[in-house]
Coordinates of C-alpha atoms in Angstrom, one line a residue:
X1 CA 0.0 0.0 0.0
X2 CA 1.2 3.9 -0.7
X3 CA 0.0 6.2 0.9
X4 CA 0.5 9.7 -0.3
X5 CA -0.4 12.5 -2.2
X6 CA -0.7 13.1 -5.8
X7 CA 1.0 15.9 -5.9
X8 CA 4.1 14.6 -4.6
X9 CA 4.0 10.9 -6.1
X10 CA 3.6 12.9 -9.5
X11 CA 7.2 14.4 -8.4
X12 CA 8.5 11.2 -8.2
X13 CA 6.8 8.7 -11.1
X14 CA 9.9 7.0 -12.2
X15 CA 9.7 5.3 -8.8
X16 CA 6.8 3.2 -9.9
X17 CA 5.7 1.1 -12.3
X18 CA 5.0 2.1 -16.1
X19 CA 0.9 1.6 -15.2
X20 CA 0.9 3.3 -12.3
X21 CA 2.5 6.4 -13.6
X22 CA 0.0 5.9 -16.3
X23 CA -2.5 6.0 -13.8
X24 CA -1.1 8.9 -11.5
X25 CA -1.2 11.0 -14.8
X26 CA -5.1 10.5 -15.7
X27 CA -5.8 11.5 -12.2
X28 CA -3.5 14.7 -12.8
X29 CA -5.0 15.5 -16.2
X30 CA -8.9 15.0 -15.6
X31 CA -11.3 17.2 -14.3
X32 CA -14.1 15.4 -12.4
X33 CA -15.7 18.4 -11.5
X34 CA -19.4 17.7 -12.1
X35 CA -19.1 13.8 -13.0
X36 CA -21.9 12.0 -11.7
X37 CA -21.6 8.8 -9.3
X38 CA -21.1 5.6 -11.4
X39 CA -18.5 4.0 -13.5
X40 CA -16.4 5.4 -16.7
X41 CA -14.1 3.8 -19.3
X42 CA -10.8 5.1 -19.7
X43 CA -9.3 2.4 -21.7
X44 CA -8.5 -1.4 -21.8
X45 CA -6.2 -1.4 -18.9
X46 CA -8.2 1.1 -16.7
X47 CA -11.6 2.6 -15.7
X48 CA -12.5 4.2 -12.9
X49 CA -15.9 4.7 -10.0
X50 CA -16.7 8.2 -9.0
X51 CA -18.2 7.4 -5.1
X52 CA -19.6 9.7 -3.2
X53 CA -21.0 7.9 0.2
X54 CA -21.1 9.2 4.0
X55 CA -18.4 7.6 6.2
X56 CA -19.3 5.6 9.2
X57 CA -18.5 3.1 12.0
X58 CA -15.7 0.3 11.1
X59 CA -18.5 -1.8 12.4
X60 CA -20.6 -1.4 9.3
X61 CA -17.9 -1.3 7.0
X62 CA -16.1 -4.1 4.7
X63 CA -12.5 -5.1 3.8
X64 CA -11.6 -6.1 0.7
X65 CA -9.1 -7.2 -1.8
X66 CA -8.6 -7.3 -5.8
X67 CA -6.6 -9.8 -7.7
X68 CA -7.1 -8.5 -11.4
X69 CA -6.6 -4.1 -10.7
X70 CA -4.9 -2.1 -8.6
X71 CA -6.8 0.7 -6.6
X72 CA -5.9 4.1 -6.5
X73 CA -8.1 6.0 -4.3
X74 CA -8.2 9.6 -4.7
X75 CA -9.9 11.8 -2.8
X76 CA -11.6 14.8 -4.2
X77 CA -14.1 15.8 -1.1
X78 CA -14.3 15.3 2.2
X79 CA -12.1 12.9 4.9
X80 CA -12.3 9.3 5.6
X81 CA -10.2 6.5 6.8
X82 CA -8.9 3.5 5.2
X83 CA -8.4 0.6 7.4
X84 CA -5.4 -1.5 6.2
X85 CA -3.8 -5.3 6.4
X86 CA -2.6 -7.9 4.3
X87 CA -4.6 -10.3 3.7
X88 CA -3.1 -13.2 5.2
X89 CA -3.9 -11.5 8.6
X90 CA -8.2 -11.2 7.5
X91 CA -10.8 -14.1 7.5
X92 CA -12.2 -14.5 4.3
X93 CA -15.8 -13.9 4.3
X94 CA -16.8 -14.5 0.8
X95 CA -14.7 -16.3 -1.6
X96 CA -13.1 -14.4 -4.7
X97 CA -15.5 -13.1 -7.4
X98 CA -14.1 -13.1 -10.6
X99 CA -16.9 -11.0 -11.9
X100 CA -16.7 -8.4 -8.9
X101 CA -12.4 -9.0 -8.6
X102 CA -13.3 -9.4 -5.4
X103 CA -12.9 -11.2 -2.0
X104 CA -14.3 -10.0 0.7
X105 CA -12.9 -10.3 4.6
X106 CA -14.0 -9.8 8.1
X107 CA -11.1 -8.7 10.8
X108 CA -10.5 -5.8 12.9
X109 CA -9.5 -2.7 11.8
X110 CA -5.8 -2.6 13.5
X111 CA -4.1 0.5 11.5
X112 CA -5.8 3.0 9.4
X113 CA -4.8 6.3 7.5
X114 CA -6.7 9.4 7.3
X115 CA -6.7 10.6 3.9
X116 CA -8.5 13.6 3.0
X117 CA -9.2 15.7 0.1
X118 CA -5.9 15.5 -2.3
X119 CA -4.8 12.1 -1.0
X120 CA -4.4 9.0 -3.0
X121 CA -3.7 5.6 -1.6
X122 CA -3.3 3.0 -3.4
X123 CA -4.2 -0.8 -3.0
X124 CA -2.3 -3.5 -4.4
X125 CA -3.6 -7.3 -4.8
X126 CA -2.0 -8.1 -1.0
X127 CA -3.3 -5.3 0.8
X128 CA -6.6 -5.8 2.3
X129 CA -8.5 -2.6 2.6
X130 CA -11.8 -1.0 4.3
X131 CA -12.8 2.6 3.4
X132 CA -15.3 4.6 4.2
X133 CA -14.7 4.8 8.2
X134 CA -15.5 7.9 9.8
X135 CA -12.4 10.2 10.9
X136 CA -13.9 11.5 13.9
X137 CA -17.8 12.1 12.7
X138 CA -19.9 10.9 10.0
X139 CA -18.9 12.9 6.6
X140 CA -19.4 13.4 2.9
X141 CA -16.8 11.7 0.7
X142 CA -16.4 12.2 -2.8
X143 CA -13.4 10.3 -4.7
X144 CA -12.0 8.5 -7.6
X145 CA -11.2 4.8 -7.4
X146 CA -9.3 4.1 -10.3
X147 CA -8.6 0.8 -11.3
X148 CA -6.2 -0.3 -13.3
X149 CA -5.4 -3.7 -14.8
X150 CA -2.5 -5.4 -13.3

């Protein structure tokens, strides 16, 4: 996992991988200044979901992992936290989804960041993750996950 921003892991790109400086330069390039909530097609290795949700309790969140696309969560609005673990330390709840690239996990939520408007963490296929926790009090979040084919 990398936690960050984008501004300063856009100063730095040759430190990762040819996709994921792909990916940090979409998020630098596009406006998503009036997209709606949903899903868009960038191209065949990425695409990305524009969420907007209110954070709340761990308790009545989810962890989660991806095997096929990275995440890179961006956020445009608002604070949350992301709870954080590899996988081999979470109970898997439901087995893999191709369909979804998903497995989902129960476990406490042992470390977090706070990531707030600016912020981009991203998730690789190890790192077991649980957004949407409330930093504090329930908020507004708007972000970017962009996902991009491994």
């Amino acid at each position: 996992m990398i936690v960050d921003t984008l501004s300063h892991l856009l100063k730095d790109e040759a430190a990762y991988g040819e996709k994921i400086q792909r990916g940090l330069q979409f998020l630098r390039d596009t406006d998503f200044t009036g997209q709606a909530a949903g899903r868009y097609e960038v191209n065949d290795e990425m695409f990305y979901f524009i969420n907007e949700y209110q954070t709340k309790a761990a308790g009545e969140c989810f962890w989660e992992a991806h095997r096929v696309n990275l995440d890179l969560h961006y956020i445009l609005e608002g604070t949350e936290r992301i709870g954080y673990a590899a996988i081999e330390q979470l109970d898997v709840r439901d087995d893999y989804s191709a369909e979804k690239d998903a497995i989902f996990f129960t476990g406490a939520v042992e470390s977090a960041v706070t990531a707030g408007p600016g912020a981009l963490v991203v998730c690789y296929p190890q790192d077991g993750h649980m957004t949407g926790i409330e930093a504090g009090k329930p908020e507004a979040v708007r972000k970017v996950v962009l996902k991009i084919k491994l």
